[in-house]
PDB file of C-alpha atoms and ligand atoms in Angstrom:
ATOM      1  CA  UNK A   1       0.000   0.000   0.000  1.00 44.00           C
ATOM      2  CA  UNK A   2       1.116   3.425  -0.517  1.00 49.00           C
ATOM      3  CA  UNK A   3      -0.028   7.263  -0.793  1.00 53.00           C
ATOM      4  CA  UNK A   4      -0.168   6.348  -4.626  1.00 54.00           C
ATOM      5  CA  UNK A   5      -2.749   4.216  -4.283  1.00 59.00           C
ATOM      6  CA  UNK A   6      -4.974   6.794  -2.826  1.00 65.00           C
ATOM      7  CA  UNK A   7      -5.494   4.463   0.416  1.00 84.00           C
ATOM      8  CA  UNK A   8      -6.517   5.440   3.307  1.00 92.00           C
ATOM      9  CA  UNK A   9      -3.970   7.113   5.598  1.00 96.00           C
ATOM     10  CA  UNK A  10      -3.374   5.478   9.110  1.00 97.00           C
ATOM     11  CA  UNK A  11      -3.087   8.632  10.676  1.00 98.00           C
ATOM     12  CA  UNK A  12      -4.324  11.956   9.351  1.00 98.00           C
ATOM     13  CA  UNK A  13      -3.195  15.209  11.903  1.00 98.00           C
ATOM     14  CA  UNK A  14      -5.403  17.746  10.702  1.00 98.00           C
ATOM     15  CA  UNK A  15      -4.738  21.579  11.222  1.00 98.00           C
ATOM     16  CA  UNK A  16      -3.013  20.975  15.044  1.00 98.00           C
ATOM     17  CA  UNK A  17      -2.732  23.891  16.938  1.00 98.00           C
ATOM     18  CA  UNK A  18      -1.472  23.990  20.449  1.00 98.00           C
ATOM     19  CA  UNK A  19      -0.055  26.974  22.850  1.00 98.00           C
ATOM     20  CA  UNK A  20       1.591  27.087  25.835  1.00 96.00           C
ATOM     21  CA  UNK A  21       1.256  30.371  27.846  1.00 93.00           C
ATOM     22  CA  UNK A  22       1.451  32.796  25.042  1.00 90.00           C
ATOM     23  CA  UNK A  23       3.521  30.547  22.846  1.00 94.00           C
ATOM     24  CA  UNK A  24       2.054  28.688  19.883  1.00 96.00           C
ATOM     25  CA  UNK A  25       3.960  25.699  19.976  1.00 98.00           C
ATOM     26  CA  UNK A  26       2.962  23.938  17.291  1.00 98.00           C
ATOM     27  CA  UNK A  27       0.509  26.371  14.581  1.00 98.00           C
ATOM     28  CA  UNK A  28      -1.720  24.428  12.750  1.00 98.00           C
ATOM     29  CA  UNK A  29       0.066  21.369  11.095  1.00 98.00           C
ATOM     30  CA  UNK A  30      -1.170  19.121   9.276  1.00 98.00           C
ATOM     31  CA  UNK A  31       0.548  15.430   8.534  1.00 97.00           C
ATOM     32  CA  UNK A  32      -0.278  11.923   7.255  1.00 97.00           C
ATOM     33  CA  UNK A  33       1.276   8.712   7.767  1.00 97.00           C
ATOM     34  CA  UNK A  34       0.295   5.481   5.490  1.00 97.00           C
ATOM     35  CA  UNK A  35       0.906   1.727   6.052  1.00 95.00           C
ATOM     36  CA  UNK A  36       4.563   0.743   6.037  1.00 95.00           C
ATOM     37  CA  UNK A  37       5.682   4.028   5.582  1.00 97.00           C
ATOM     38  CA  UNK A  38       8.162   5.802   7.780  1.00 97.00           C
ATOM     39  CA  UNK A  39       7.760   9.984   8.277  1.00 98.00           C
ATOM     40  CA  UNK A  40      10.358  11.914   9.571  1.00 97.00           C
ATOM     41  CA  UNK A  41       9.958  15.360  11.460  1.00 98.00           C
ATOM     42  CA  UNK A  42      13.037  17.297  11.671  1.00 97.00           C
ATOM     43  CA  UNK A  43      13.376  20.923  12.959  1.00 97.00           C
ATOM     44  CA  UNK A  44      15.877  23.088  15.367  1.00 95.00           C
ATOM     45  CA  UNK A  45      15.459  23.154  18.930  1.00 94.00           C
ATOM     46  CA  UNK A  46      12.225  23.845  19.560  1.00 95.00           C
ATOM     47  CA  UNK A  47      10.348  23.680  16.302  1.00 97.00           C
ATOM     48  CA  UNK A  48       7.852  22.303  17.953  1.00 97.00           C
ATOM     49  CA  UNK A  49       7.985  18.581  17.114  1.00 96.00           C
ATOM     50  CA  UNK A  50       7.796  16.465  20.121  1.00 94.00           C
ATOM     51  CA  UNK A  51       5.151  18.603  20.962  1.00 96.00           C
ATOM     52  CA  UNK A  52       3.294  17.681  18.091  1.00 97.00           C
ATOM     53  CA  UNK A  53       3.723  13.576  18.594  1.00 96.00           C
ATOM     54  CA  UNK A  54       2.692  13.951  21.963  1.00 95.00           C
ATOM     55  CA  UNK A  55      -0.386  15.324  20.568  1.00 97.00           C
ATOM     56  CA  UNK A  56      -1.272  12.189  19.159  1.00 97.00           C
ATOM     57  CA  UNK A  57       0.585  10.371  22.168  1.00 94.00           C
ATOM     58  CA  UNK A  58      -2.101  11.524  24.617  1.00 95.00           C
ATOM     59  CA  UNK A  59       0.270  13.379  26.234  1.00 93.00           C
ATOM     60  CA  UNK A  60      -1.169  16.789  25.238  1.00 96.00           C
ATOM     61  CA  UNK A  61      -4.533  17.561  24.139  1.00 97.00           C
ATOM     62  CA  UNK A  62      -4.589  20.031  21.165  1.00 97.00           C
ATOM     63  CA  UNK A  63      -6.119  23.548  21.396  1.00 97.00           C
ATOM     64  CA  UNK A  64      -7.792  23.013  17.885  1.00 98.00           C
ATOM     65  CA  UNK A  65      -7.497  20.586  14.963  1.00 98.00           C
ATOM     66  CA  UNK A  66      -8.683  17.084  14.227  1.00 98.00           C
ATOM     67  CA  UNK A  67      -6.801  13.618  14.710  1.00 98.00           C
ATOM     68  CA  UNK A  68      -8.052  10.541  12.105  1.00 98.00           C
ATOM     69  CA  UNK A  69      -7.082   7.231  12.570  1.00 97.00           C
ATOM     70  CA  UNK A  70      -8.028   4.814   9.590  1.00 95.00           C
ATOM     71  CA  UNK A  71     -10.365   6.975   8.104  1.00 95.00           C
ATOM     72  CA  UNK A  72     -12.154   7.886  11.400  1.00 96.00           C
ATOM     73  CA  UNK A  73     -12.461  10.631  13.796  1.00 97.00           C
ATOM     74  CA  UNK A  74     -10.274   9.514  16.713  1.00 97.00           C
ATOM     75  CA  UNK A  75     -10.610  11.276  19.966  1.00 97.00           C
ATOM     76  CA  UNK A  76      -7.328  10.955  21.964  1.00 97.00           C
ATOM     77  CA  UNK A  77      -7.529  12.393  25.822  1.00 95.00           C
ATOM     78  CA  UNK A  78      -4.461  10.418  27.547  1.00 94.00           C
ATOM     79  CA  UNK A  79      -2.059   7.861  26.751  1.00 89.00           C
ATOM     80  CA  UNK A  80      -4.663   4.925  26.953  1.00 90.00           C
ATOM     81  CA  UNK A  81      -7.067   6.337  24.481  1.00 95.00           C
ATOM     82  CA  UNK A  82      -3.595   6.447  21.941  1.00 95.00           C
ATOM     83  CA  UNK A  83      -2.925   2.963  23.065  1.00 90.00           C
ATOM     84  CA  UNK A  84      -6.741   1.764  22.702  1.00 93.00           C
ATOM     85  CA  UNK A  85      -5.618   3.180  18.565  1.00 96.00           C
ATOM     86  CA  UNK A  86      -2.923   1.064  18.813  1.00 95.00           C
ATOM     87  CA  UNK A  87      -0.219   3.967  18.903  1.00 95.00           C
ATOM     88  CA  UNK A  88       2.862   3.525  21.075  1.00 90.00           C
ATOM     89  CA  UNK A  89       5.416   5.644  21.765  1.00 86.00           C
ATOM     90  CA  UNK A  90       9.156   5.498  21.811  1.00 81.00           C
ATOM     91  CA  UNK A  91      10.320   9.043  23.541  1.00 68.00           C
ATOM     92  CA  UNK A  92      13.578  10.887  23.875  1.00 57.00           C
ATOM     93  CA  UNK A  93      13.997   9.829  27.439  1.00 58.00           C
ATOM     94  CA  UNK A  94      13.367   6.229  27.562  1.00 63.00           C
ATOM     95  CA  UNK A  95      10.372   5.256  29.947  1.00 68.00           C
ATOM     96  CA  UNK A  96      11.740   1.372  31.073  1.00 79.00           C
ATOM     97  CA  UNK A  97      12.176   0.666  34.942  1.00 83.00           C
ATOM     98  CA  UNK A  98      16.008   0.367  35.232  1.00 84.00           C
ATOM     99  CA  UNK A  99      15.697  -2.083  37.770  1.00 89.00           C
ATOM    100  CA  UNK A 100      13.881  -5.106  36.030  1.00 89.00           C
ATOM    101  CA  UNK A 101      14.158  -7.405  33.205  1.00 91.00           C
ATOM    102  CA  UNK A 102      13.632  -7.294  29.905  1.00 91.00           C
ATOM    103  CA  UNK A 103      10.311  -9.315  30.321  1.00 93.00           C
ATOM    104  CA  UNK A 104       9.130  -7.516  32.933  1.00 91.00           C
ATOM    105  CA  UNK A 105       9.438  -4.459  30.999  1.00 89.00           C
ATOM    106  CA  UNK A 106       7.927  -5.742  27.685  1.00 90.00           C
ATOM    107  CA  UNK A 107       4.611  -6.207  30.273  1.00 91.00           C
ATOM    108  CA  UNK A 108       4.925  -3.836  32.511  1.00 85.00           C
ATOM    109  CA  UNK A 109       1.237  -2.479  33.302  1.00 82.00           C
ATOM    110  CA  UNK A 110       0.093  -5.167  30.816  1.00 86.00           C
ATOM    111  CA  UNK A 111       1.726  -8.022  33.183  1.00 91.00           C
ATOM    112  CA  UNK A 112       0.003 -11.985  31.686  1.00 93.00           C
ATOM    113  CA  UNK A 113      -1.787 -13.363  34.426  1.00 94.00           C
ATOM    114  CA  UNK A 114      -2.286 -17.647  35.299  1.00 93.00           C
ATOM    115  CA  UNK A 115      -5.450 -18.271  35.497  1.00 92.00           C
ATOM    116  CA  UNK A 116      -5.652 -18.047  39.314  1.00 91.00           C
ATOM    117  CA  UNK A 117      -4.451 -14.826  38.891  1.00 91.00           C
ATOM    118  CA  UNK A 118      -1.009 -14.990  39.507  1.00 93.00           C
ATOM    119  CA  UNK A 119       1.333 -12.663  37.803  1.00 91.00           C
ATOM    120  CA  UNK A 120       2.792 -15.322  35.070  1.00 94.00           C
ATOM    121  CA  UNK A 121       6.505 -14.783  34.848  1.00 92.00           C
ATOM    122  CA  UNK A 122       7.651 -17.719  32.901  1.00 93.00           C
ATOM    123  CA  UNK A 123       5.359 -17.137  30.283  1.00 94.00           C
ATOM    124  CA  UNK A 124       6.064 -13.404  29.933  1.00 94.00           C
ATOM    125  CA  UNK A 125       9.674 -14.841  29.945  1.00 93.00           C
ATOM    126  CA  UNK A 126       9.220 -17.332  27.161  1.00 94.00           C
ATOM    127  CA  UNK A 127       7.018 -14.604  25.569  1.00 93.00           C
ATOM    128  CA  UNK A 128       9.800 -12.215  25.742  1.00 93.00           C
ATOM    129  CA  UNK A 129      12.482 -14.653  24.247  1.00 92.00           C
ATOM    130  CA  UNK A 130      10.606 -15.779  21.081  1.00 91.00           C
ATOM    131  CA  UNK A 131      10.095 -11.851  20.249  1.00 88.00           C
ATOM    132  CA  UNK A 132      13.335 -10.795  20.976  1.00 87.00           C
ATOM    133  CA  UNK A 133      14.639 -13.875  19.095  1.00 86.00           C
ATOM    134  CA  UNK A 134      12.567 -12.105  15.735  1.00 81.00           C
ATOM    135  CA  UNK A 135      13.621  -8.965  16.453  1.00 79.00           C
ATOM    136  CA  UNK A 136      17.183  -9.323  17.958  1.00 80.00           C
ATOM    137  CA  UNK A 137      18.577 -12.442  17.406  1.00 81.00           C
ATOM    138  CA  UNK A 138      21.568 -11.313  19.337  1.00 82.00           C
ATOM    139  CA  UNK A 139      19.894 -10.053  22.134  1.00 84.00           C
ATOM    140  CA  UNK A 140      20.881 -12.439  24.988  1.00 85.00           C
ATOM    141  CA  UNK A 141      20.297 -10.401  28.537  1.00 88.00           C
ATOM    142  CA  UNK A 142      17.208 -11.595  29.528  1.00 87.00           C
ATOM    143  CA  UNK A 143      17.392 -12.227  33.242  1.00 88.00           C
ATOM    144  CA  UNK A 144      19.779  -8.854  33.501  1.00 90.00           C
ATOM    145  CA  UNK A 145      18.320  -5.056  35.068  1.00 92.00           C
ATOM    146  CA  UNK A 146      17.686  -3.701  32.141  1.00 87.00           C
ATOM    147  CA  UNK A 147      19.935  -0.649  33.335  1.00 87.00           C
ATOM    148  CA  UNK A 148      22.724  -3.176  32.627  1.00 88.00           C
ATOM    149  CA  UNK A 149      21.874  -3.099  29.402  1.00 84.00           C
ATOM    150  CA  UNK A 150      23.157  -0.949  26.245  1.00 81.00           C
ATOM    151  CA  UNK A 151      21.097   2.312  24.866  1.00 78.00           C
ATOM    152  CA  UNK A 152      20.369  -0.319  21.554  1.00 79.00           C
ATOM    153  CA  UNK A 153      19.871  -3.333  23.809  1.00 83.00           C
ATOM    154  CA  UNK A 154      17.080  -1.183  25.613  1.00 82.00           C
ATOM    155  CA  UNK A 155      15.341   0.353  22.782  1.00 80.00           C
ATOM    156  CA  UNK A 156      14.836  -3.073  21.230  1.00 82.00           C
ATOM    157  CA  UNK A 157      12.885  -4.051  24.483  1.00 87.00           C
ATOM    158  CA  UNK A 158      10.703  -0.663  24.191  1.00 84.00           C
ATOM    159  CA  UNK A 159      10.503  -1.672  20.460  1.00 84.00           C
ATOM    160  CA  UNK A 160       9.519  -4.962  21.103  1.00 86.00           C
ATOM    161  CA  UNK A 161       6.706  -3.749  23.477  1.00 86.00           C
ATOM    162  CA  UNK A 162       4.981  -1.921  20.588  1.00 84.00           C
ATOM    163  CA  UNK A 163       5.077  -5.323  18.545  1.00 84.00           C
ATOM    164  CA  UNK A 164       4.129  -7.274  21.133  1.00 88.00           C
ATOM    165  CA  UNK A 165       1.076  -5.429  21.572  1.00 86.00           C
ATOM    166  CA  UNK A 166       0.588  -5.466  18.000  1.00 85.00           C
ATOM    167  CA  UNK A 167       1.108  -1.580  17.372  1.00 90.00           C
ATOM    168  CA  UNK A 168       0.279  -0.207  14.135  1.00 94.00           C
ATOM    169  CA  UNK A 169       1.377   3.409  14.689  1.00 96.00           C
ATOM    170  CA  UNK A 170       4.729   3.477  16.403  1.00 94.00           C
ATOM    171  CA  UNK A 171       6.084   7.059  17.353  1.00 94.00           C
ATOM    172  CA  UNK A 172      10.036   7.040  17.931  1.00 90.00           C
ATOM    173  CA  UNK A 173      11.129  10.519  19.389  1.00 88.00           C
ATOM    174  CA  UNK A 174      14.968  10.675  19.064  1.00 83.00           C
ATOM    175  CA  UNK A 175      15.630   6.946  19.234  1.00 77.00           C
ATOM    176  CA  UNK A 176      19.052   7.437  18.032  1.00 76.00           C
ATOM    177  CA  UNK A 177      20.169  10.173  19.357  1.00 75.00           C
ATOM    178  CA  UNK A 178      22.325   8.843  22.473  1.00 71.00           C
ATOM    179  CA  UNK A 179      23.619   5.466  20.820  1.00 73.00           C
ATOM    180  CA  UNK A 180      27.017   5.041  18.830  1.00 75.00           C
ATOM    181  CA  UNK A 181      26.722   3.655  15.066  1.00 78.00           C
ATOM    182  CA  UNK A 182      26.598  -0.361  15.500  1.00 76.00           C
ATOM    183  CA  UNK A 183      23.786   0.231  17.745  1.00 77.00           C
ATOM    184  CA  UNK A 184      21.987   3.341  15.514  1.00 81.00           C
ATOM    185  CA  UNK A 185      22.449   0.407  12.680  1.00 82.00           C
ATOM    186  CA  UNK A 186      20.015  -1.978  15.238  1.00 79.00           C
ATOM    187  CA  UNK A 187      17.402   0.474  15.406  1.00 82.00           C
ATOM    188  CA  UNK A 188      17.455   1.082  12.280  1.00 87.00           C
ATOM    189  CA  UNK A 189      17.280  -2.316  11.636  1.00 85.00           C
ATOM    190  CA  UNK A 190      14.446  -2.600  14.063  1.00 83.00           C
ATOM    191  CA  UNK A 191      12.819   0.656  11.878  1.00 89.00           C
ATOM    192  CA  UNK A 192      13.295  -1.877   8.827  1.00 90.00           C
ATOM    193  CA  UNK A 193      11.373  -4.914  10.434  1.00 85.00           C
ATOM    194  CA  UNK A 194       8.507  -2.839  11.777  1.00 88.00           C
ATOM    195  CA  UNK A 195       8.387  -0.951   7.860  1.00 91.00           C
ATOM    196  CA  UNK A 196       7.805  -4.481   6.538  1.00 88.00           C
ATOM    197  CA  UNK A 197       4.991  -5.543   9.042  1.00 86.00           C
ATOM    198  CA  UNK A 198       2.857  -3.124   7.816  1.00 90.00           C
ATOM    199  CA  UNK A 199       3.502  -0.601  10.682  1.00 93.00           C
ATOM    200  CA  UNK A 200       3.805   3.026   9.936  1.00 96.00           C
ATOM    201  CA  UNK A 201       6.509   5.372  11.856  1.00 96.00           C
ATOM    202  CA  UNK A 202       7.071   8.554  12.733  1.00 97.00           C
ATOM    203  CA  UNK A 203      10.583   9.177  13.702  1.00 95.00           C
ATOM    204  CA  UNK A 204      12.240  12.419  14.891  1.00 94.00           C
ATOM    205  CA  UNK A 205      15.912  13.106  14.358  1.00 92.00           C
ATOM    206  CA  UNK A 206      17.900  15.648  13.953  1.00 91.00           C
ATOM    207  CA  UNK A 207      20.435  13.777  11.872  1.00 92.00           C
ATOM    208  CA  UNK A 208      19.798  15.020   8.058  1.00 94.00           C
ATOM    209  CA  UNK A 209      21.702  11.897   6.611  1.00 93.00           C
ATOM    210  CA  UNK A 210      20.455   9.512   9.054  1.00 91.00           C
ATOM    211  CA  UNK A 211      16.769  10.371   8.039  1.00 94.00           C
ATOM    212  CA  UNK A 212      17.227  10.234   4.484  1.00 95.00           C
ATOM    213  CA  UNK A 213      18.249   6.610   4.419  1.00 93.00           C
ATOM    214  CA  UNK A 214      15.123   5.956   7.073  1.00 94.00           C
ATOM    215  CA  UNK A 215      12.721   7.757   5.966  1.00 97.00           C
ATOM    216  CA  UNK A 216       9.893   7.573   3.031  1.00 97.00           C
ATOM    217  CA  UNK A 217       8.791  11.545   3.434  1.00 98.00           C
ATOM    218  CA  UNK A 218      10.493  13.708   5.904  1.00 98.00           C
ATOM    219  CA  UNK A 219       8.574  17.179   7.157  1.00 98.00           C
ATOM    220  CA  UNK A 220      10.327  19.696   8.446  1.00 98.00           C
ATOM    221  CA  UNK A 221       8.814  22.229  11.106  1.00 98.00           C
ATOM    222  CA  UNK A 222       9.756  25.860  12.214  1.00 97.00           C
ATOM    223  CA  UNK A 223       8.472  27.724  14.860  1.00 97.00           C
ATOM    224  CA  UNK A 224       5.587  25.502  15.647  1.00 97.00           C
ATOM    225  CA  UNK A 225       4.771  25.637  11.616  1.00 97.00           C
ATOM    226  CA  UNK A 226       4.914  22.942   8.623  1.00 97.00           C
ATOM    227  CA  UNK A 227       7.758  24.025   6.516  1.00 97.00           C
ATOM    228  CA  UNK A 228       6.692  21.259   4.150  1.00 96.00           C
ATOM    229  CA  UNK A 229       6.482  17.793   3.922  1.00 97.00           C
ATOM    230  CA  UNK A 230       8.968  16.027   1.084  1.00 96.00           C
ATOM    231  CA  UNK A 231       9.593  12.094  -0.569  1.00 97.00           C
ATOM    232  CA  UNK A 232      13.352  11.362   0.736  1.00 97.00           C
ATOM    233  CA  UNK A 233      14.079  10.843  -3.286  1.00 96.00           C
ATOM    234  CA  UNK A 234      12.627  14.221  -4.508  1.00 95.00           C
ATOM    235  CA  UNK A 235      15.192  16.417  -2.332  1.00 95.00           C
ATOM    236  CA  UNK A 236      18.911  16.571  -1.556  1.00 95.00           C
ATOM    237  CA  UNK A 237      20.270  16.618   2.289  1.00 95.00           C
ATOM    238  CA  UNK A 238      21.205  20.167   1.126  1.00 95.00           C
ATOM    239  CA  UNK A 239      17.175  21.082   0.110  1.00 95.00           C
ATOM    240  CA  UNK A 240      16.277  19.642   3.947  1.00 96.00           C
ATOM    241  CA  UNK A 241      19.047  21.783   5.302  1.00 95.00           C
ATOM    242  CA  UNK A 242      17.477  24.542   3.853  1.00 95.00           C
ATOM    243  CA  UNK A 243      14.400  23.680   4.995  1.00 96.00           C
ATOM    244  CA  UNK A 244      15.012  23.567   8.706  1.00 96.00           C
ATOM    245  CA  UNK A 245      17.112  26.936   8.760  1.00 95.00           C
ATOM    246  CA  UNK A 246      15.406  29.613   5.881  1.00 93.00           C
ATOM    247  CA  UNK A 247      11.934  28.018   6.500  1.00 93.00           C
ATOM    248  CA  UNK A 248      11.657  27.166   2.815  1.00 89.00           C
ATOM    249  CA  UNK A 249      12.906  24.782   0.109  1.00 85.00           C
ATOM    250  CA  UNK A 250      14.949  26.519  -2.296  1.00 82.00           C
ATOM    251  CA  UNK A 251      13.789  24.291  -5.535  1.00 80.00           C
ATOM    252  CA  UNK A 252      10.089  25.528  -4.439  1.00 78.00           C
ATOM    253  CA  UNK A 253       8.419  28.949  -5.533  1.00 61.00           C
ATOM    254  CA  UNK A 254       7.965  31.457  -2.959  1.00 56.00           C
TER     255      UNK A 254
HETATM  256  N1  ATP B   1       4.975  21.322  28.709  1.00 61.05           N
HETATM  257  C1  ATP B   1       5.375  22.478  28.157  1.00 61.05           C
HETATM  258  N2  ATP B   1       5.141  23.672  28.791  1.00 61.05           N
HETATM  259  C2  ATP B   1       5.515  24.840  28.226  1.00 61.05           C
HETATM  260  N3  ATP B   1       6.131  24.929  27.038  1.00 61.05           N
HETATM  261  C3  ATP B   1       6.392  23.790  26.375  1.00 61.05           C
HETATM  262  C4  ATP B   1       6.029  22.501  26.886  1.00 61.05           C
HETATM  263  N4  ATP B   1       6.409  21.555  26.002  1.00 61.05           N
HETATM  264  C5  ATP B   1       6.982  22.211  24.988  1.00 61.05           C
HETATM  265  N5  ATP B   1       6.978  23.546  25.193  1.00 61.05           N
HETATM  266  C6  ATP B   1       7.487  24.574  24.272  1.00 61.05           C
HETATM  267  O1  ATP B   1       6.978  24.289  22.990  1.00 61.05           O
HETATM  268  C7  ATP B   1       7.925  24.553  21.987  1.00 61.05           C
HETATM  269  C8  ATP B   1       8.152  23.297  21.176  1.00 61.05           C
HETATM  270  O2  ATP B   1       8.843  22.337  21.972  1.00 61.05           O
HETATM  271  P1  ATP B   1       9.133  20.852  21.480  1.00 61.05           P
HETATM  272  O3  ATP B   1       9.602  20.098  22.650  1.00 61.05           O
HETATM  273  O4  ATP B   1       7.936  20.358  20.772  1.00 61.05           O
HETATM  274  O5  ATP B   1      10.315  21.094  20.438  1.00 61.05           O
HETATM  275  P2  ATP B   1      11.136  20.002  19.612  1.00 61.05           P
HETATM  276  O6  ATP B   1      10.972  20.371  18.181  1.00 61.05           O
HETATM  277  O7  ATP B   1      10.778  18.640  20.022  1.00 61.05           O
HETATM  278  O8  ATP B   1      12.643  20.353  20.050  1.00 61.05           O
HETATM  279  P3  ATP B   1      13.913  19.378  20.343  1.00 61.05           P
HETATM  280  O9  ATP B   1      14.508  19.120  19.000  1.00 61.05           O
HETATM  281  O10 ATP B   1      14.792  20.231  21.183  1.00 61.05           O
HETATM  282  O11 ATP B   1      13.441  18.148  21.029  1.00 61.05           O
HETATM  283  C9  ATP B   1       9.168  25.067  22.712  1.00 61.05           C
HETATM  284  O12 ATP B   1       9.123  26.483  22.684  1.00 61.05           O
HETATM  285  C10 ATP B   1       8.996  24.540  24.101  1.00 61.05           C
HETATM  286  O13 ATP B   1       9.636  25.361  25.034  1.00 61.05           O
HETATM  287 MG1   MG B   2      11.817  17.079  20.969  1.00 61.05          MG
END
């Protein structure tokens, strides 16, 4: 499936407006994200882009605008109405409890049960190892604090939680951004796998190069505003560059 196709999109932001204080942090944007398709949001400091994934995260309700999922008017109040659209979210700071495994992390809140009611840990385990054996074949840590665990080793569990709980929408908020390149090559990797299921992404970066080889469209944003939204093959790192610091791309009219 693709935007060619004229399918319909998996998630259609609609004219998003939000302010905080007298600050309009992100000034009505609109975006779309299809089926296997990975969009990229890039932007200075600022520009207004986490803000505008938490939007659809649950994290912050808009001011004005409309969110579609599948072709339907989605309301989205907190972080379980985004789950409840299947939509999980990968942020900048990592949300796993340091302290316990990587299968009690993959379930946390969402623990399996026995059917007396018991909290099931060998089936989370075994649960845990046959994903993580699809996803990360090397991944080996399983019984480890997952604070003992590498910055790739860690998103794969957070990654793994969204497939587990059969996510279509996965948001990844600087996933990279505090790993060195063998493990930026796993997520990516990871990116890849998720791509093929079907899934659609929206990943923030601020690596240019990075989010060309990622990405399917990347939009840039500027002061809470769309600069525009571009297929990875119609512009140059350069154009993008251009983008993010004059506001416009250069091979576009004024
Ligand atoms: N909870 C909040 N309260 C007040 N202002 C906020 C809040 N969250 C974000 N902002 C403001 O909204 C604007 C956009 O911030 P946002 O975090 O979305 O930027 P960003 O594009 O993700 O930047 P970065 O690349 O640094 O992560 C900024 O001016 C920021 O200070
Ligand atoms: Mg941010």
């Amino acid at each position: 499936m693709s935007r060619e196709t004229g399918s319909t999109p998996l998630v259609d932001l609609r004219d998003i407006s939000i302010s905080f204080g007298g600050i309009k942090a992100v000034d009505g944007v609109s975006l779309d994200l299809y089926p296997g398709e990975v969009v990229g949001l890039l932007g200075h400091n600022g520009a207004g882009k986490s803000t505008l994934i938490k939007i659809l995260a649950g994290a912050y309700q808009m001011d004005s605008g409309e969110i579609w999922i599948n072709g339907e008017k989605a309301t989205i109040n907190s972080p379980r109405d985004a789950r409840d659209f299947n939509i999980e979210t990968i942020y900048q700071t990592l949300a796993l409890a340091d302290n316990l495994d990587a299968a009690s992390n993959l379930f946390l809140g969402r623990e399996l049960t026995t059917k007396l009611g018991m909290v099931d840990d060998a089936t989370m385990e075994a649960e845990t190892r046959k994903i993580m054996a699809r996803l990360n074949p090397n991944f080996k840590k399983l019984k480890e604090p997952v604070s003992a665990l590498s910055g790739g080793q860690r998103q794969s569990v957070a990654i793994a939680r969204a497939v587990y709980f059969d996510a279509k929408i996965v948001i990844m908020d600087e996933p990279t951004a505090a790993l060195g390149v063998h493990e930026t090559k796993m997520v990516a990797d990871l990116i890849g796998e998720l791509k093929k299921q079907g899934l659609g992404i929206f990943l923030i970066s601020h690596d240019t190069r990075e989010m060309m080889d990622l990405c399917d469209r990347v939009s840039v944003m500027k002061n809470g505003q769309m600069v525009g939204t571009e297929r990875v093959e119609d512009v140059t790192e350069d154009d993008i560059l251009s983008m993010i610091i004059l506001g416009k791309n250069p091979k576009k009219a004024a």
